Amino acid sequence: MEFKQLQSFVEVVRNLSFTKASQELYISQPTVSMHISQLESELGVRLIIRTTKSLEVTPVGRQLYEYAVNLLAMRDRMIANCSLQSRHILSLGASTIPSAYLLPKLLPEFAARNPDSYFVIHQSDSSGVMDGLLDGTYDLGIIGMQPQPGLLASEKLCTDRIVLIAPVNEHTLSLKESGPNAFNILRSEPVILREEGSGSGKKAEEILQRSGISEEQLQVVARANDQETIKNMVAGGLGVSMISKLAAQDYLESRRLICFEFPEEVSSRSLYLVWRSGYILQDDLQEFIRFLKSHMQS
């Protein structure tokens, strides 16, 4: 049994026509007929009943069709995966902010410079990325916390900040001009909070704790677990919120939001490049790291 025989059989069943199958495969109709006959002889069963007016697939033929479709799909995946071996595959694990707001901006330029590079990117929280580095799933991680020295090595990539975002309207613009303390705005305006503790969410909680503000003192109007949802709700005028400045940057640049900054000593956090200690970084991975550092640290 050969793949070409299965391919002919699948196309005949899909099109219910030997003629159309031959056209799809760019082979002659007698060749398609020969492939079907060879399959029937090898299996010892009728797969297709053909008359001058109709074509019918037997129950065994329908069963073989399901197997053949899966086998051909598996063959195609195998060929695709093996063909990638000639390319430089970089497996990256990244937490939410790097994967959603840094890599999409940086990867197109790197790929244009390095057309043989192929990226496999997985988003997880910082702990999940570190676990993936340790078990060999990822070559490199970009996360919002520095691992303890030992099994993992790390290097600071860039700094992010938690900012207070607000809708663009007459009220908030007047607040911006008067230059009030961001904490005062937080206390006086409706607030949207994160629902789950991501790295940036935990940093926002830390800012509240260090400033002595409890949730009970806030006018919480909504909770959400996605920063894009929060940005849209704030832009729509529901309230203010605390999110990563990197995540808010596109809305700030397009003037859909304005931001108020907290003191740097309480709002700043670092993003780190992380890899396994003692792991020999391949040339293409070192080139990618140099590219990231040149763009994020300039």
Coordinates of C-alpha atoms in Angstrom, one line a residue:
M1 CA 0.0 0.0 0.0
E2 CA 1.4 3.4 -1.0
F3 CA 0.6 7.0 -0.2
K4 CA -0.2 7.7 -3.9
Q5 CA -2.8 4.9 -3.9
L6 CA -4.4 6.3 -0.7
Q7 CA -4.3 9.8 -2.2
S8 CA -6.2 8.7 -5.3
F9 CA -8.8 6.9 -3.2
V10 CA -9.4 9.9 -0.9
E11 CA -9.9 12.2 -3.9
V12 CA -12.3 9.8 -5.6
V13 CA -14.4 9.6 -2.4
R14 CA -14.3 13.3 -1.9
N15 CA -15.4 14.1 -5.4
L16 CA -17.4 10.9 -6.1
S17 CA -15.8 11.0 -9.5
F18 CA -12.7 9.3 -11.0
T19 CA -12.5 12.1 -13.6
K20 CA -12.5 14.9 -11.0
A21 CA -10.0 13.0 -8.8
S22 CA -7.6 12.7 -11.7
Q23 CA -7.9 16.5 -12.4
E24 CA -7.2 17.3 -8.7
L25 CA -4.1 15.1 -8.7
Y26 CA -2.9 16.0 -12.2
I27 CA -2.7 12.3 -13.2
S28 CA -4.6 10.3 -15.8
Q29 CA -7.9 8.7 -15.0
P30 CA -6.6 5.2 -15.8
T31 CA -3.9 5.8 -13.2
V32 CA -6.5 6.6 -10.6
S33 CA -8.4 3.5 -11.5
M34 CA -5.3 1.4 -11.2
H35 CA -4.5 2.8 -7.7
I36 CA -8.0 1.9 -6.5
S37 CA -7.8 -1.6 -8.0
Q38 CA -4.4 -2.1 -6.3
L39 CA -5.9 -1.2 -3.0
E40 CA -8.9 -3.5 -3.4
S41 CA -6.6 -6.4 -4.4
E42 CA -4.3 -5.8 -1.5
L43 CA -7.2 -5.6 1.0
G44 CA -9.3 -8.2 -0.6
V45 CA -12.5 -6.1 -0.5
R46 CA -14.5 -3.8 -2.7
L47 CA -14.0 -0.2 -1.8
I48 CA -16.0 1.5 -4.6
I49 CA -18.9 0.2 -6.7
R50 CA -19.0 2.0 -10.0
T51 CA -21.6 1.8 -12.7
T52 CA -22.1 3.8 -15.9
K53 CA -24.4 6.1 -14.0
S54 CA -23.2 6.2 -10.4
L55 CA -20.4 5.7 -7.9
E56 CA -21.0 4.3 -4.4
V57 CA -18.5 3.9 -1.6
T58 CA -18.9 0.7 0.3
P59 CA -19.0 0.6 4.2
V60 CA -15.4 -0.7 4.2
G61 CA -14.4 2.0 1.8
R62 CA -15.8 4.7 4.1
Q63 CA -13.9 3.2 7.0
L64 CA -10.7 3.2 4.9
Y65 CA -11.4 6.8 3.9
E66 CA -11.2 7.9 7.5
Y67 CA -7.9 6.1 8.1
A68 CA -6.5 7.4 4.8
V69 CA -7.3 11.0 5.6
N70 CA -5.5 10.7 9.0
L71 CA -2.5 9.0 7.5
L72 CA -2.1 11.6 4.8
A73 CA -2.5 14.4 7.3
M74 CA 0.2 12.8 9.5
R75 CA 2.5 12.5 6.4
D76 CA 2.0 16.2 5.6
R77 CA 2.8 17.2 9.2
M78 CA 5.9 15.0 9.2
I79 CA 7.2 16.5 6.0
A80 CA 6.5 20.0 7.3
N81 CA 8.3 19.4 10.6
C82 CA 11.3 17.7 9.0
S83 CA 11.6 20.5 6.4
L84 CA 12.0 23.0 9.3
Q85 CA 15.1 21.3 10.5
S86 CA 17.1 23.3 8.0
R87 CA 15.9 26.5 9.7
H88 CA 16.9 27.9 13.0
I89 CA 14.1 27.1 15.4
L90 CA 13.9 29.3 18.5
S91 CA 11.6 28.1 21.2
L92 CA 10.5 30.9 23.4
G93 CA 8.6 31.0 26.7
A94 CA 7.2 34.4 27.6
S95 CA 4.9 35.9 30.2
T96 CA 1.9 38.0 29.2
I97 CA 3.5 41.4 28.7
P98 CA 6.5 40.2 26.6
S99 CA 4.4 37.8 24.5
A100 CA 1.5 40.2 23.8
Y101 CA 3.3 43.6 23.6
L102 CA 7.0 43.2 23.0
L103 CA 7.5 40.2 20.7
P104 CA 4.8 41.1 18.1
K105 CA 6.6 44.4 17.5
L106 CA 10.2 43.0 17.5
L107 CA 9.9 39.7 15.7
P108 CA 9.0 41.0 12.2
E109 CA 12.2 43.0 12.0
F110 CA 14.3 40.1 13.3
A111 CA 12.7 37.7 10.9
A112 CA 13.3 40.1 8.0
R113 CA 17.0 40.2 9.0
N114 CA 17.1 36.4 9.6
P115 CA 14.8 34.7 7.2
D116 CA 15.9 31.2 8.2
S117 CA 14.7 31.7 11.8
Y118 CA 11.5 30.0 12.9
F119 CA 9.8 30.8 16.2
V120 CA 7.8 28.6 18.5
I121 CA 6.3 30.9 21.2
H122 CA 4.4 29.8 24.3
Q123 CA 2.7 32.2 26.7
S124 CA 2.6 31.3 30.3
D125 CA 3.1 33.0 33.7
S126 CA 6.6 33.5 34.9
S127 CA 6.6 30.3 37.0
G128 CA 5.4 28.3 34.0
V129 CA 8.1 29.7 31.8
M130 CA 10.8 28.8 34.3
D131 CA 9.5 25.3 34.6
G132 CA 9.6 25.0 30.8
L133 CA 13.2 26.2 30.7
L134 CA 14.2 23.6 33.3
D135 CA 12.5 20.7 31.5
G136 CA 14.0 21.7 28.1
T137 CA 10.7 22.9 26.5
Y138 CA 12.0 26.4 25.9
D139 CA 15.4 27.7 24.8
L140 CA 14.8 31.2 26.2
G141 CA 12.4 32.9 28.5
I142 CA 11.2 36.5 28.9
I143 CA 9.5 37.0 32.2
G144 CA 8.6 39.6 34.8
M145 CA 10.6 38.2 37.7
Q146 CA 14.2 37.4 38.4
P147 CA 14.8 33.7 39.2
Q148 CA 16.9 32.6 42.2
P149 CA 20.5 32.0 41.1
G150 CA 21.3 28.3 40.5
L151 CA 19.5 26.3 37.9
L152 CA 18.5 29.3 35.9
A153 CA 20.6 32.3 34.7
S154 CA 19.1 35.7 33.9
E155 CA 19.8 39.1 32.6
K156 CA 17.7 42.3 32.8
L157 CA 16.2 43.1 29.4
C158 CA 14.2 46.3 30.1
T159 CA 12.1 48.2 32.6
D160 CA 8.3 48.5 32.7
R161 CA 6.1 50.6 34.9
I162 CA 2.6 50.3 36.3
V163 CA 0.6 53.4 35.4
L164 CA -2.9 54.7 36.1
I165 CA -4.8 54.8 32.8
A166 CA -7.9 57.0 32.3
P167 CA -10.3 57.9 29.5
V168 CA -9.7 61.0 27.4
N169 CA -12.4 63.5 28.3
E170 CA -12.7 67.0 29.7
H171 CA -12.6 65.8 33.3
T172 CA -9.5 63.7 33.0
L173 CA -7.7 66.3 30.8
S174 CA -8.3 68.9 33.5
L175 CA -6.9 66.5 36.1
K176 CA -3.9 66.0 33.9
E177 CA -3.3 69.8 33.6
S178 CA -3.6 70.3 37.4
G179 CA -1.0 67.6 38.0
P180 CA -2.6 65.8 41.0
N181 CA -1.1 62.8 42.7
A182 CA -2.0 59.5 40.9
F183 CA -3.0 58.0 44.3
N184 CA -5.6 60.8 44.8
I185 CA -7.1 60.1 41.4
L186 CA -7.2 56.4 42.3
R187 CA -9.1 57.2 45.5
S188 CA -11.6 59.5 43.9
E189 CA -12.5 57.8 40.5
P190 CA -14.3 54.6 39.7
V191 CA -11.7 51.8 39.4
I192 CA -11.4 48.6 37.3
L193 CA -9.2 46.0 38.9
R194 CA -7.5 42.8 37.6
E195 CA -9.3 39.6 38.4
E196 CA -6.3 37.4 38.6
G197 CA -2.7 37.8 39.8
S198 CA -0.5 38.2 36.8
G199 CA 3.0 39.7 37.2
S200 CA 1.7 43.2 36.4
G201 CA -1.4 42.6 38.5
K202 CA 0.7 41.6 41.5
K203 CA 2.8 44.8 41.1
A204 CA -0.4 46.8 41.1
E205 CA -1.5 45.1 44.3
E206 CA 2.0 45.9 45.8
I207 CA 1.6 49.6 44.9
L208 CA -1.7 49.7 46.7
Q209 CA -0.2 48.0 49.8
R210 CA 2.8 50.3 49.9
S211 CA 0.6 53.4 49.6
G212 CA -1.7 52.2 52.4
I213 CA -4.7 52.0 50.1
S214 CA -7.1 49.0 50.6
E215 CA -9.6 47.8 48.1
E216 CA -12.4 48.9 50.5
Q217 CA -11.3 52.5 49.9
L218 CA -11.7 52.2 46.1
Q219 CA -14.9 52.6 44.1
V220 CA -14.5 49.3 42.3
V221 CA -16.9 49.1 39.3
A222 CA -15.5 46.1 37.5
R223 CA -12.9 43.3 37.4
A224 CA -11.3 41.8 34.4
N225 CA -8.5 39.3 33.7
D226 CA -7.4 40.7 30.4
Q227 CA -5.5 43.9 29.8
E228 CA -7.1 44.5 26.4
T229 CA -10.5 44.3 27.9
I230 CA -9.5 46.7 30.7
K231 CA -8.1 49.2 28.2
N232 CA -11.3 49.2 26.2
M233 CA -13.4 49.6 29.3
V234 CA -11.3 52.5 30.4
A235 CA -11.3 54.1 27.0
G236 CA -15.1 53.8 27.0
G237 CA -15.3 55.8 30.2
L238 CA -16.1 53.1 32.8
G239 CA -13.3 54.1 35.1
V240 CA -9.6 54.2 35.7
S241 CA -7.2 51.2 36.1
M242 CA -3.6 50.2 36.9
I243 CA -1.8 48.3 34.1
S244 CA 1.6 47.9 32.5
K245 CA 2.7 51.0 30.5
L246 CA 4.0 48.7 27.8
A247 CA 0.5 47.2 27.5
A248 CA -1.0 50.7 27.4
Q249 CA 1.5 52.2 25.0
D250 CA -0.6 51.8 21.8
Y251 CA -3.7 53.4 23.3
L252 CA -1.6 56.2 24.8
E253 CA 0.1 56.9 21.4
S254 CA -3.3 56.9 19.6
R255 CA -4.7 59.2 22.3
R256 CA -7.4 56.8 23.3
L257 CA -6.1 56.9 26.8
I258 CA -4.1 59.2 29.1
C259 CA -2.0 58.0 32.0
F260 CA -0.9 59.3 35.4
E261 CA 2.4 57.9 36.7
F262 CA 3.1 56.6 40.2
P263 CA 6.5 57.3 41.8
E264 CA 9.1 55.2 40.0
E265 CA 10.4 53.6 43.2
V266 CA 7.0 51.8 43.7
S267 CA 5.8 51.4 40.1
S268 CA 8.9 50.2 38.3
R269 CA 9.5 46.5 37.5
S270 CA 12.0 44.7 35.3
L271 CA 11.6 42.1 32.6
Y272 CA 14.3 39.5 32.3
L273 CA 15.8 37.2 29.8
V274 CA 16.2 33.7 31.4
W275 CA 17.8 30.5 30.3
R276 CA 19.2 27.3 31.9
S277 CA 22.5 27.7 33.7
G278 CA 25.3 26.0 31.9
Y279 CA 23.2 25.8 28.7
I280 CA 25.3 26.6 25.6
L281 CA 23.4 29.2 23.7
Q282 CA 23.4 28.5 20.0
D283 CA 24.6 31.2 17.6
D284 CA 21.1 32.0 16.4
L285 CA 19.8 32.4 19.9
Q286 CA 22.8 34.6 20.9
E287 CA 22.0 36.8 17.8
F288 CA 18.3 37.0 18.9
I289 CA 19.4 38.0 22.4
R290 CA 21.7 40.7 21.0
F291 CA 18.8 42.0 18.9
L292 CA 16.4 42.2 21.8
K293 CA 18.9 44.0 24.0
S294 CA 19.8 46.5 21.4
H295 CA 16.2 47.4 20.8
M296 CA 15.0 47.4 24.4
Q297 CA 18.0 48.9 26.1
S298 CA 18.7 51.7 23.6

